[in-house]
Amino acid sequence: MSKRQLAMVMDLNKCIGCQTCTVACKVQWTNRNGRDYMYWNNVETAPGKGYPKNWQESGGGWEGSVLKDGKIPSLANDYGMPVQMNYEQALFAGTDPWLAAANNPAWTPNWDEDEGAGEFPNSHHFYLPRICNHCTNPACLAACPRGAIYKREEDGIVLVDQSRCRGYRHCVAACPYKKVYFNPLFNRSEKCIFCYPRVEQGIPPACAKQCVGRIRHVGFLDDEAGPVHKIVVKWKAALPLRPDFGTEPNVYYVPPLSSPKYDAEGKVTDESRIPIEFLEKLFGPRVGEVLKLLEAERAKKGRGEESELMDLLIAYRQEEMFKIR
Amino acid sequence: MNRKVGLSVAGAAVLGVLMGMAVPVEGARRAKGDPVASLAGNGEVVTAARVAGEMPTEPGDGRFENAVPLTVRLYPQTATEPRAEKGVVREAALRAIHADTWIAFLVEWADPDRSDVKQGTTDTFADAAALQFPLKYGEAADRLPYVGMGEPGRPVNIWFWRNGGGTGPASLRARGFGTLEPVAGGEVKTAGKWENGRVRVLFTRSFSASSPEEVKFAPRQIGLVPVALAVWGGEKGERGGLKTLSGWRFVKFDGGKVSPAYVRSLAWNPKIRGDAKTGKALMTRHGCAGCHAYPGNPIPTKIGPGLAGIGGIHRPAYLFESLKDPSAVIVPHGNYYSMKDGQPISIMAPFSGPERDAYHIVEFLRSLR
Ligand code: SF4
Ligand code: SF4
């Protein structure tokens, strides 16, 4: 465990799935040199298979104090080969069909975007943005026989030492979130670095700073004046993803409230469309409690009363979402 | 901690047969005349044939026909995590040739499923092979380094080839599991070829080394150099510690100088002749079976290093030392030791039973191969 922990809160009620975070990260870090297929930040549709495909069933994480076996996803079948489009021909020569993929992908990030689950009119989905969780008990770190992965004392950021990594990929298999990626060009593993070069200069991670929905707060968990402490510790309104994996993630999600179900006559019921069991699997047993808290605080705000939690989540001023010093 | 390493998982039945076999005592076979006869008699010596001309550049170099191959058995690495429970390549042939200023090795093994570096994949691994040399050897070295990538204070130089390349310099140094680092300015050259279901890998270097972290050869002073082998079957996901390895072998330079004292220091001269069968029973009586997995031990324990193959990987003197002084060499795996006054101390207690029992146990461990 590090001395301090920098953490992120993502409010799933505000995520519109625009992928601005994905693009911010990609442009900053992964659009070159063997990283083209990697999405250190991805936004997937839940329910869904996600990215890489079926990551939740890919093993890894902890069973008590023992690492569970995990699998290494395949580029073509689980991550998805970067799709090559025939831009040259389409834009400058003119072809029919006009714009087409040059390869035939089996899977890509967002392959099942917006599919979700349920039958009309009770279909449902929400967006689930995912980055490395900079875990308190990182399975990736424990799995590396070379000690090439480390967790920084000063902020808990988990990094792969590129000079020590020899591309064995035990970390890729061990991370239950599949947030370590293998770079075949350099024969090394790489992952989200929580934008540490930005953070060290007091600038928030690119994915958080660029987020148009203002869903991402960044701060130290122990900083009582910071937004993350207030939402996670004081209000207990955000929860880690798949806590059952045992890695103790430091990305926290404000769980999504659900639209109500319609009955056979088309009347609105009080049943929620997103099954609570589904949310409990993702965010643990406290999710129902948190959803009630959110509803109550939202109702207060609706009545014109004060709600510190709602004010925090609304994020009137973007700069107040980040306190990283 | 550990020093016991594991062996081939040939299975309990085969081991039973092996355990029944009399294990030759090197001391008993020491012959007059050729100083390395005792080692050679144990199948531990490969002679580097003297040839003329430039350093070879490809594994097919005809001059290797002058060299007598040594068959080297390889055992799955089970001393540290992750353990290679089965191991893909279990045997390789080692040949060596040399001229006045260079040495070349040829490692060859059967591999029906070739695996090379496949760009555009994230879940494939390439075949690989390595030679390992102690940085210090001969009478100047107190003893051989721990064969699993050396140990603190007894570094090794590793020459590494991977099918398809892409792992940086071919010359590396290590002081124990997990410490591998490239040697800056190393001059080892490698070339591999897969043909008709066999992989052949060439390793070459000049006698002198430009880096102090590389092994040097001076056959006129010391004509007998320890060498160990490791091979990775990429198609089965072997990489890093998931590999098979050999025990220390010795390259003898045709026309090189070998001091009898040096060879004597490598021999095993037990005070008491042990008995493997008795040793096996003692493994349970003295509690070894509670922490070490080995063929015939029903306890699926991983508290200490696995012992399957340990007799093939380690020399008996090392096994004896590990038993009596487990902290002398500690395999760097967190579960195997604790720190005391800044020093790693093996969680295994030094063997405190009768001397005779220690020899029986060593004899049993030698039979695990
Ligand atoms: S999410 Fe995965 S890669 Fe990130 S720290 Fe946790 S175990 Fe490691
Ligand atoms: S914190 Fe930085 S590196 Fe990590 S996902 Fe966000 S933009 Fe990418």
XYZ file of C-alpha atoms and ligand atoms in Angstrom:
710
model
C 0.000 0.000 0.000
C 1.337 3.397 -0.930
C 1.533 6.347 1.473
C -1.108 8.257 -0.479
C -3.535 7.272 -3.182
C -4.705 9.364 -6.060
C -8.111 8.160 -7.195
C -10.758 8.861 -9.801
C -14.530 9.006 -9.477
C -16.654 8.440 -12.580
C -20.334 9.371 -12.423
C -22.118 6.876 -14.659
C -25.297 8.943 -14.594
C -23.584 11.585 -16.672
C -21.534 9.520 -19.137
C -22.930 9.943 -22.652
C -20.562 7.457 -24.330
C -19.007 10.102 -26.561
C -15.509 8.563 -26.322
C -13.842 11.937 -25.921
C -11.824 10.406 -23.055
C -10.860 7.467 -25.261
C -9.616 9.772 -27.976
C -7.864 12.075 -25.501
C -5.895 9.118 -24.144
C -5.223 7.643 -27.540
C -3.920 10.858 -29.016
C -1.800 11.500 -25.962
C -0.310 8.029 -25.539
C -1.366 5.132 -27.776
C -1.698 6.103 -31.412
C 1.719 4.799 -32.435
C 4.495 2.242 -32.052
C 2.658 -1.012 -31.474
C 0.043 0.596 -29.233
C -2.474 1.184 -31.983
C -4.757 -1.599 -30.773
C -4.596 -0.553 -27.112
C -7.259 1.475 -25.408
C -5.870 2.364 -22.004
C -9.204 4.181 -21.659
C -12.227 2.592 -23.246
C -15.944 3.208 -22.879
C -18.040 0.108 -23.254
C -21.757 -0.580 -23.171
C -23.117 -2.440 -20.155
C -24.544 -5.013 -20.231
C -22.161 -6.213 -22.913
C -19.038 -8.225 -23.579
C -16.831 -5.174 -23.394
C -13.202 -4.687 -24.310
C -11.315 -6.888 -24.538
C -14.146 -9.262 -25.335
C -15.490 -10.963 -22.192
C -12.838 -9.429 -19.952
C -14.951 -10.163 -16.900
C -14.599 -13.884 -17.579
C -10.885 -13.726 -18.420
C -9.614 -14.780 -14.971
C -6.912 -13.179 -12.904
C -7.304 -11.291 -9.648
C -7.179 -12.801 -6.191
C -8.683 -15.788 -4.466
C -7.789 -14.881 -0.907
C -4.037 -14.368 -1.029
C -3.510 -16.561 -4.099
C -3.428 -15.202 -7.641
C -6.009 -16.779 -9.919
C -5.010 -18.000 -13.350
C -5.957 -15.678 -16.128
C -5.826 -15.670 -19.885
C -3.964 -13.438 -22.278
C -6.433 -11.963 -24.773
C -5.757 -12.386 -28.467
C -5.312 -9.309 -30.587
C -7.475 -10.473 -33.468
C -10.269 -12.125 -31.492
C -10.508 -10.301 -28.180
C -9.111 -6.788 -28.600
C -9.753 -6.452 -32.317
C -7.329 -5.646 -35.084
C -7.241 -1.934 -35.801
C -9.530 -1.596 -38.817
C -7.882 -0.318 -41.966
C -10.206 1.795 -44.098
C -9.722 2.362 -47.829
C -9.447 6.123 -47.443
C -7.015 6.568 -50.301
C -9.275 4.892 -52.812
C -12.533 6.164 -51.412
C -11.514 9.786 -51.120
C -9.220 10.179 -54.077
C -10.111 7.494 -56.608
C -13.783 6.845 -55.883
C -14.843 3.255 -55.405
C -17.996 1.333 -54.945
C -18.810 0.537 -52.166
C -17.563 3.890 -51.226
C -15.861 3.467 -47.844
C -15.031 -0.012 -46.601
C -12.822 -1.859 -44.159
C -9.833 -3.485 -45.798
C -9.682 -6.245 -43.193
C -12.500 -8.305 -41.789
C -12.516 -7.775 -38.031
C -13.797 -10.421 -35.597
C -14.105 -7.977 -32.709
C -13.273 -4.378 -31.966
C -13.691 -2.042 -29.031
C -17.360 -1.013 -29.082
C -18.350 -3.979 -31.229
C -21.512 -4.298 -29.136
C -22.019 -0.564 -28.546
C -25.556 0.367 -27.475
C -26.827 -3.217 -27.715
C -27.425 -3.542 -23.998
C -30.100 -5.962 -22.846
C -33.854 -6.307 -22.329
C -36.818 -6.224 -24.726
C -38.390 -3.039 -26.040
C -39.801 -1.007 -24.350
C -37.769 -2.226 -21.390
C -34.397 -2.361 -23.102
C -31.600 -0.770 -21.151
C -27.937 0.043 -21.229
C -25.455 2.448 -19.734
C -21.883 3.397 -20.550
C -19.001 2.065 -18.533
C -15.727 3.953 -19.014
C -12.733 1.918 -17.876
C -9.089 2.713 -17.184
C -6.505 0.934 -15.049
C -7.754 1.035 -11.460
C -4.310 1.696 -9.939
C -5.272 -0.934 -7.420
C -4.220 -1.009 -3.790
C -3.536 -4.752 -4.126
C -2.549 -4.982 -7.803
C -2.606 -8.488 -9.242
C -0.463 -7.318 -12.169
C 2.315 -6.284 -9.798
C 2.169 -9.501 -7.807
C 2.283 -11.649 -10.937
C 5.509 -10.200 -12.337
C 8.462 -12.473 -11.524
C 10.878 -9.672 -12.362
C 9.392 -7.060 -10.072
C 9.005 -4.808 -13.104
C 5.701 -3.344 -11.919
C 5.681 -0.859 -9.078
C 3.247 1.286 -7.188
C 4.420 4.797 -6.437
C 4.570 5.714 -2.753
C 3.539 9.305 -3.279
C 0.323 8.742 -5.233
C -0.298 5.006 -5.658
C 0.015 5.137 -9.452
C 0.878 1.658 -10.784
C 3.523 1.625 -13.528
C 5.370 -0.932 -15.649
C 9.105 -0.208 -15.582
C 9.848 -0.385 -19.297
C 13.516 -1.091 -18.728
C 12.776 -4.151 -16.570
C 9.861 -5.640 -18.514
C 10.786 -8.571 -20.771
C 7.360 -9.166 -22.231
C 6.423 -12.286 -20.277
C 2.816 -11.065 -19.906
C 2.035 -12.659 -16.566
C 0.618 -9.233 -15.648
C -1.698 -9.241 -18.660
C -3.155 -12.562 -17.538
C -3.294 -11.571 -13.862
C -5.153 -8.260 -14.220
C -8.831 -9.185 -13.906
C -9.760 -5.931 -15.694
C -7.380 -6.701 -18.581
C -5.868 -3.257 -18.323
C -2.274 -4.233 -19.028
C -1.540 -4.537 -22.743
C 1.290 -6.248 -24.557
C 3.180 -4.199 -27.114
C 4.316 -6.726 -29.752
C 6.613 -4.205 -31.387
C 8.744 -3.619 -28.299
C 8.025 -6.939 -26.567
C 6.907 -5.161 -23.417
C 3.743 -4.667 -21.411
C 2.209 -1.220 -21.164
C -0.744 0.311 -19.394
C -2.520 3.468 -18.292
C -0.028 5.642 -16.452
C -2.677 7.871 -14.830
C -1.018 10.549 -16.949
C 1.702 10.864 -14.299
C 3.751 13.382 -16.308
C 0.698 15.664 -16.329
C -0.241 14.915 -12.730
C 3.274 15.813 -11.593
C 2.686 19.263 -13.052
C -0.712 19.594 -11.429
C -2.595 18.895 -14.661
C -5.399 16.299 -14.472
C -5.223 13.101 -16.548
C -6.182 13.730 -20.156
C -9.259 11.503 -20.057
C -10.646 13.391 -17.053
C -9.710 16.867 -18.217
C -11.224 16.399 -21.669
C -14.443 14.742 -20.492
C -17.320 16.809 -21.917
C -19.833 15.236 -19.558
C -17.810 16.265 -16.484
C -18.138 12.785 -15.069
C -14.571 12.397 -13.766
C -13.250 13.744 -10.494
C -9.628 13.284 -9.523
C -8.080 13.705 -6.082
C -6.339 12.059 -3.174
C -8.500 9.709 -1.154
C -7.195 11.186 2.102
C -7.598 14.829 1.089
C -10.712 15.951 2.958
C -10.883 19.119 0.920
C -10.826 17.238 -2.379
C -13.812 16.027 -4.424
C -12.805 12.358 -4.372
C -12.632 12.169 -0.591
C -15.995 13.892 -0.333
C -17.775 11.595 -2.787
C -16.094 8.296 -1.863
C -15.298 8.590 1.845
C -17.630 11.241 3.239
C -20.765 10.530 1.164
C -19.931 6.890 0.329
C -21.632 7.486 -2.995
C -19.142 5.764 -5.310
C -18.094 2.130 -5.550
C -15.237 0.150 -7.106
C -15.851 -2.072 -10.127
C -15.992 -5.838 -9.499
C -14.717 -5.637 -5.918
C -14.913 -9.445 -5.840
C -11.725 -9.556 -7.947
C -9.854 -8.612 -4.782
C -7.456 -6.014 -6.210
C -9.022 -3.044 -4.344
C -9.479 -0.646 -7.256
C -9.010 3.096 -6.913
C -11.395 4.112 -9.649
C -14.827 4.580 -8.098
C -18.153 4.669 -9.907
C -21.288 6.552 -8.987
C -23.727 3.804 -10.028
C -26.352 4.482 -12.705
C -29.938 5.181 -11.745
C -32.363 3.381 -13.983
C -35.452 4.323 -15.953
C -38.572 2.525 -14.773
C -40.031 -0.509 -16.490
C -43.256 -0.422 -18.468
C -45.862 -3.088 -17.800
C -47.754 -4.980 -20.513
C -50.271 -2.123 -20.815
C -47.508 0.380 -21.369
C -47.857 1.849 -17.889
C -44.847 2.950 -15.895
C -44.086 0.721 -12.896
C -41.718 1.269 -9.927
C -39.483 -1.550 -11.029
C -36.136 -0.423 -12.418
C -35.104 -1.486 -15.888
C -31.527 -2.276 -15.008
C -31.764 -5.378 -12.809
C -30.282 -4.739 -9.362
C -28.519 -8.138 -9.507
C -26.619 -6.918 -12.543
C -25.468 -3.796 -10.722
C -24.582 -5.779 -7.609
C -22.350 -8.034 -9.667
C -20.542 -4.995 -11.065
C -20.379 -2.783 -7.989
C -20.939 -5.028 -4.981
C -23.729 -5.358 -2.422
C -23.874 -1.668 -1.409
C -25.110 -0.504 -4.784
C -28.813 -0.463 -3.830
C -28.066 1.711 -0.813
C -26.068 4.151 -2.934
C -28.828 4.396 -5.523
C -31.315 5.270 -2.752
C -28.947 7.935 -1.469
C -28.636 9.426 -4.944
C -32.422 9.482 -5.379
C -32.931 11.127 -2.007
C -30.311 13.797 -2.639
C -31.633 14.414 -6.128
C -35.148 14.847 -4.720
C -33.795 17.385 -2.212
C -32.223 19.370 -4.969
C -35.479 19.108 -6.908
C -37.301 20.674 -3.991
C -34.848 23.551 -4.022
C -33.025 22.370 -0.899
C -29.262 22.139 -0.425
C -27.378 18.973 -1.386
C -23.608 18.952 -1.147
C -23.482 15.598 -2.934
C -25.561 16.795 -5.886
C -23.522 19.981 -6.132
C -20.354 17.911 -6.239
C -21.734 15.602 -8.927
C -23.216 18.408 -10.995
C -19.730 19.938 -11.047
C -20.653 23.540 -11.763
C -17.022 24.502 -12.185
C -14.713 22.044 -13.897
C -11.646 23.101 -11.912
C -13.375 22.015 -8.701
C -13.440 18.425 -9.966
C -9.698 18.092 -9.663
C -7.472 18.465 -6.632
C -4.279 16.663 -7.343
C -1.783 18.439 -5.169
C 15.680 -21.270 0.794
C 15.678 -23.198 -1.901
C 17.999 -24.864 -3.688
C 16.239 -27.794 -4.658
C 14.992 -27.795 -8.081
C 12.794 -29.937 -9.960
C 12.944 -32.485 -12.476
C 11.358 -34.090 -15.056
C 8.047 -35.108 -14.427
C 8.734 -38.418 -15.801
C 6.282 -39.866 -13.366
C 6.435 -41.896 -10.289
C 6.830 -45.224 -12.036
C 9.930 -44.188 -13.898
C 11.315 -42.570 -10.805
C 10.854 -45.752 -8.898
C 13.061 -47.447 -11.417
C 15.591 -44.652 -11.250
C 15.641 -44.720 -7.510
C 16.493 -48.355 -7.542
C 19.567 -47.641 -9.613
C 22.929 -47.331 -8.011
C 24.167 -43.785 -8.402
C 27.848 -43.676 -9.221
C 30.030 -41.758 -6.830
C 32.349 -39.537 -8.806
C 35.171 -39.942 -6.351
C 35.198 -43.644 -7.004
C 35.736 -43.205 -10.689
C 38.482 -40.664 -10.625
C 40.973 -41.895 -13.144
C 44.641 -41.123 -13.381
C 45.797 -39.313 -16.506
C 43.001 -37.213 -17.957
C 42.018 -34.806 -15.206
C 38.466 -34.408 -16.472
C 37.823 -38.144 -16.748
C 35.592 -38.120 -13.668
C 33.384 -35.361 -15.090
C 33.422 -36.846 -18.555
C 32.419 -40.196 -17.109
C 29.301 -38.557 -15.717
C 28.441 -37.159 -19.167
C 29.183 -33.625 -18.071
C 31.854 -32.580 -20.555
C 31.574 -31.265 -24.085
C 34.844 -30.905 -25.917
C 35.301 -27.791 -28.003
C 37.033 -29.028 -31.136
C 39.833 -26.900 -32.484
C 39.160 -25.582 -35.988
C 40.622 -22.943 -38.262
C 39.191 -19.840 -39.873
C 36.719 -17.093 -39.042
C 33.865 -17.229 -36.551
C 30.886 -19.144 -37.949
C 27.908 -17.040 -38.944
C 25.236 -19.639 -39.390
C 24.154 -22.796 -37.573
C 24.811 -24.933 -40.635
C 28.567 -24.267 -40.494
C 30.242 -27.510 -41.541
C 33.008 -27.246 -38.958
C 30.575 -28.357 -36.254
C 30.877 -31.832 -37.767
C 34.263 -31.944 -36.044
C 32.619 -31.617 -32.649
C 31.246 -34.518 -30.647
C 27.800 -33.551 -29.390
C 26.907 -33.845 -25.723
C 23.328 -34.816 -25.017
C 22.071 -32.533 -22.288
C 18.926 -33.384 -20.359
C 16.668 -30.489 -19.509
C 14.298 -30.279 -16.561
C 11.299 -28.032 -15.913
C 12.078 -25.020 -13.756
C 10.184 -25.516 -10.477
C 12.349 -23.597 -8.024
C 10.466 -20.320 -8.305
C 7.083 -19.021 -9.482
C 5.764 -19.414 -12.052
C 6.800 -23.078 -12.204
C 7.093 -25.006 -15.435
C 5.198 -28.062 -14.323
C 5.839 -30.092 -17.451
C 8.376 -28.457 -19.686
C 8.385 -28.679 -23.479
C 11.952 -29.435 -24.571
C 13.533 -32.170 -22.465
C 16.771 -32.795 -24.284
C 19.207 -30.850 -26.425
C 22.525 -31.569 -28.102
C 25.408 -29.209 -27.366
C 28.412 -28.863 -29.658
C 31.341 -26.500 -29.426
C 34.225 -25.479 -31.684
C 36.944 -22.926 -31.180
C 39.884 -21.280 -32.922
C 42.644 -19.124 -31.460
C 40.431 -16.190 -30.603
C 36.803 -17.280 -30.664
C 34.395 -19.946 -29.489
C 31.128 -21.091 -31.058
C 28.345 -23.247 -29.648
C 25.600 -25.075 -31.460
C 22.484 -26.029 -29.514
C 20.086 -28.347 -31.272
C 16.754 -29.846 -30.284
C 13.732 -31.508 -31.808
C 10.776 -29.163 -32.171
C 7.917 -30.187 -34.382
C 5.937 -26.984 -33.591
C 8.136 -24.108 -34.512
C 7.184 -20.837 -32.888
C 8.679 -17.503 -33.788
C 7.853 -13.918 -33.003
C 4.543 -13.121 -34.650
C 3.956 -9.439 -35.076
C 0.330 -8.500 -34.727
C -0.315 -10.988 -31.947
C -0.538 -10.485 -28.215
C -0.827 -14.089 -27.072
C 1.991 -15.979 -28.793
C 5.506 -16.721 -27.585
C 8.641 -17.550 -29.521
C 11.034 -20.470 -29.097
C 14.203 -19.447 -27.341
C 17.430 -20.863 -25.978
C 20.182 -19.647 -23.694
C 23.651 -20.564 -22.561
C 24.803 -19.578 -19.115
C 28.358 -19.111 -17.842
C 29.697 -18.159 -14.419
C 31.507 -14.834 -14.608
C 34.209 -16.368 -12.425
C 35.333 -19.954 -12.760
C 38.382 -22.094 -12.213
C 40.405 -22.215 -9.036
C 39.698 -18.521 -8.394
C 36.003 -19.243 -7.835
C 35.052 -20.783 -4.505
C 32.286 -22.749 -6.171
C 29.795 -22.750 -9.009
C 26.984 -20.179 -8.922
C 23.434 -21.350 -8.286
C 22.480 -22.848 -11.624
C 19.118 -21.023 -11.745
C 20.505 -17.741 -13.071
C 23.250 -17.250 -10.542
C 23.022 -15.698 -7.109
C 24.082 -12.510 -5.348
C 27.882 -12.509 -5.289
C 28.141 -15.176 -8.003
C 26.877 -13.523 -11.174
C 26.373 -15.292 -14.465
C 26.578 -14.200 -18.082
C 23.703 -15.418 -20.235
C 23.677 -15.648 -24.015
C 20.128 -15.513 -25.271
C 18.567 -16.293 -28.608
C 14.902 -15.895 -29.446
C 13.335 -17.019 -32.683
C 12.561 -13.783 -34.495
C 14.629 -11.570 -32.208
C 13.201 -8.466 -30.636
C 14.492 -8.937 -27.100
C 17.424 -6.590 -27.251
C 21.066 -7.558 -26.742
C 21.962 -11.245 -26.826
C 24.298 -10.907 -23.857
C 22.744 -10.584 -20.425
C 23.807 -10.776 -16.823
C 21.991 -12.098 -13.772
C 22.472 -12.615 -10.051
C 19.462 -14.820 -9.392
C 15.940 -15.303 -10.696
C 14.315 -12.050 -11.747
C 17.564 -10.076 -12.031
C 18.263 -10.488 -15.742
C 19.634 -7.310 -17.366
C 21.235 -6.684 -20.749
C 25.006 -6.261 -20.808
C 25.890 -2.929 -22.354
C 28.297 -3.407 -25.229
C 28.109 -7.201 -25.162
C 29.372 -8.861 -28.313
C 27.593 -12.197 -28.358
C 26.119 -13.099 -31.751
C 23.345 -15.596 -32.308
C 21.655 -17.177 -35.300
C 18.927 -19.791 -35.322
C 17.406 -22.036 -37.907
C 14.362 -24.295 -37.905
C 14.555 -27.131 -40.386
C 12.926 -30.525 -40.651
C 11.508 -30.375 -37.155
C 14.789 -29.411 -35.532
C 15.951 -26.078 -34.195
C 19.650 -25.267 -34.386
C 21.020 -22.213 -32.680
C 24.487 -20.795 -33.043
C 26.133 -18.699 -30.317
C 29.510 -17.059 -30.953
C 31.896 -14.695 -29.273
C 35.563 -13.856 -29.211
C 37.577 -15.095 -26.222
C 38.103 -11.624 -24.865
C 35.084 -9.709 -23.663
C 34.699 -5.980 -24.005
C 32.454 -5.790 -20.959
C 33.506 -6.941 -17.472
C 30.033 -8.435 -17.188
C 30.743 -10.977 -19.915
C 32.499 -14.273 -19.430
C 36.082 -14.466 -20.735
C 37.858 -17.452 -22.220
C 41.568 -18.133 -21.811
C 42.037 -21.834 -22.507
C 45.774 -21.637 -21.941
C 45.076 -20.698 -18.336
C 41.752 -22.449 -17.713
C 40.630 -24.894 -20.381
C 37.437 -26.025 -18.641
C 34.461 -23.649 -18.529
C 31.134 -24.349 -16.792
C 28.089 -23.890 -19.011
C 24.375 -24.513 -18.511
C 21.509 -24.570 -20.978
C 17.888 -23.437 -21.013
C 15.289 -23.882 -23.745
C 11.817 -22.407 -24.131
C 9.033 -24.007 -26.189
C 7.199 -20.897 -27.316
C 4.190 -22.689 -28.746
C 3.269 -23.905 -25.258
C 3.614 -20.457 -23.757
C 7.062 -20.926 -22.268
C 8.898 -17.699 -21.461
C 10.898 -16.427 -18.508
C 10.845 -18.937 -15.656
C 8.570 -21.237 -17.640
C 11.393 -23.163 -19.264
C 13.513 -26.278 -19.031
C 17.093 -26.060 -17.851
C 20.129 -28.261 -17.437
C 22.595 -28.599 -14.625
C 26.124 -27.240 -14.997
C 28.114 -28.888 -17.805
C 31.720 -28.197 -18.777
C 33.263 -27.090 -22.046
C 36.720 -28.525 -22.382
C 38.971 -26.730 -24.848
C 40.899 -29.010 -27.091
C 44.475 -28.304 -26.025
C 43.435 -26.157 -23.035
C 44.916 -26.365 -19.584
C 42.961 -28.068 -16.809
C 44.240 -28.082 -13.267
C 43.477 -31.244 -11.303
C 42.738 -29.166 -8.188
C 40.011 -27.326 -10.057
C 38.429 -30.553 -11.233
C 38.671 -31.981 -7.711
C 36.783 -28.968 -6.395
C 33.877 -29.947 -8.669
C 33.690 -33.542 -7.491
C 31.441 -34.999 -4.845
C 33.248 -37.037 -2.258
C 30.700 -38.049 0.337
C 32.002 -39.112 3.698
C 29.216 -41.628 3.950
C 27.695 -43.449 1.036
C 23.970 -42.652 1.044
C 21.114 -44.816 -0.060
C 18.298 -43.266 -2.105
C 15.567 -45.535 -0.788
C 16.435 -44.769 2.795
C 16.641 -41.109 1.847
C 13.143 -41.188 0.446
C 11.706 -42.454 3.698
C 13.709 -39.847 5.595
C 12.150 -37.071 3.488
C 8.885 -37.761 5.274
C 10.436 -38.385 8.677
C 12.370 -35.115 8.652
C 9.408 -33.123 7.345
C 10.852 -32.253 3.904
C 7.666 -33.579 2.308
C 5.595 -30.924 4.060
C 7.096 -28.085 2.020
C 8.646 -29.541 -1.136
C 6.731 -31.153 -3.980
C 8.497 -34.122 -5.599
C 7.418 -37.263 -7.396
C 6.067 -39.699 -4.854
C 5.124 -36.984 -2.364
C 1.327 -36.959 -2.088
C 1.283 -33.484 -0.482
C 0.595 -30.810 -3.146
C 2.738 -28.211 -1.411
C 4.369 -25.108 -2.847
C 5.863 -23.724 0.344
C 9.383 -24.495 -0.811
C 10.827 -25.015 -4.286
C 9.711 -28.085 -6.182
C 12.229 -30.926 -6.180
C 11.271 -32.868 -9.287
C 14.400 -33.027 -11.464
C 16.606 -31.599 -8.765
C 19.106 -34.411 -9.137
C 19.502 -33.528 -12.805
C 19.823 -29.807 -12.227
C 21.963 -29.587 -9.108
C 25.266 -31.080 -8.109
C 25.288 -33.228 -4.997
C 27.648 -30.901 -3.146
C 25.132 -28.124 -3.637
C 22.279 -30.320 -2.449
C 24.252 -31.210 0.646
C 25.031 -27.577 1.352
C 21.374 -26.598 0.897
C 20.334 -29.166 3.391
C 22.861 -28.186 6.026
C 22.823 -24.443 5.422
C 19.612 -23.444 3.653
C 20.456 -19.748 3.807
C 23.725 -20.163 1.892
C 21.841 -19.703 -1.375
C 18.360 -18.289 -1.305
C 16.169 -18.368 -4.371
C 14.706 -14.896 -4.619
C 11.067 -15.715 -4.215
C 9.269 -13.820 -1.478
C 7.745 -16.853 0.183
C 11.016 -18.679 0.675
C 12.730 -16.424 3.157
C 12.348 -13.751 5.779
C 14.679 -10.872 6.530
C 16.794 -10.850 9.670
C 19.221 -8.002 10.356
C 18.986 -7.034 6.707
C 19.921 -10.554 5.577
C 17.598 -13.027 3.900
C 17.160 -16.136 6.026
C 15.622 -19.256 4.541
C 12.382 -20.332 6.132
C 13.810 -23.853 6.016
C 15.602 -24.869 9.189
C 19.140 -26.221 8.716
C 19.126 -30.010 8.732
C 19.831 -31.065 12.289
C 19.421 -34.828 12.010
C 22.264 -37.351 11.980
C 24.975 -36.757 9.359
C 24.219 -40.171 7.888
C 20.615 -39.135 7.170
C 21.767 -36.062 5.269
C 23.772 -38.293 2.908
C 20.790 -40.592 2.421
C 18.577 -37.629 1.577
C 21.122 -36.210 -0.856
C 21.273 -39.610 -2.517
C 17.498 -39.606 -2.866
C 17.522 -36.067 -4.285
C 20.189 -37.122 -6.789
C 17.860 -39.827 -8.013
C 15.211 -37.220 -8.907
C 16.150 -36.665 -12.491
S -6.490 -2.548 -12.865
Fe -5.192 -4.249 -13.482
S -3.395 -3.258 -14.378
Fe -4.420 -1.691 -13.149
S -3.416 -1.848 -11.115
Fe -5.269 -3.118 -11.065
S -4.489 -5.180 -11.539
Fe -2.911 -3.719 -12.230
S -5.359 8.553 -16.927
Fe -4.219 9.180 -18.773
S -3.209 7.288 -19.424
Fe -4.830 6.662 -18.001
S -6.662 6.266 -19.297
Fe -6.770 8.424 -18.670
S -5.799 9.575 -20.348
Fe -5.163 7.413 -20.550
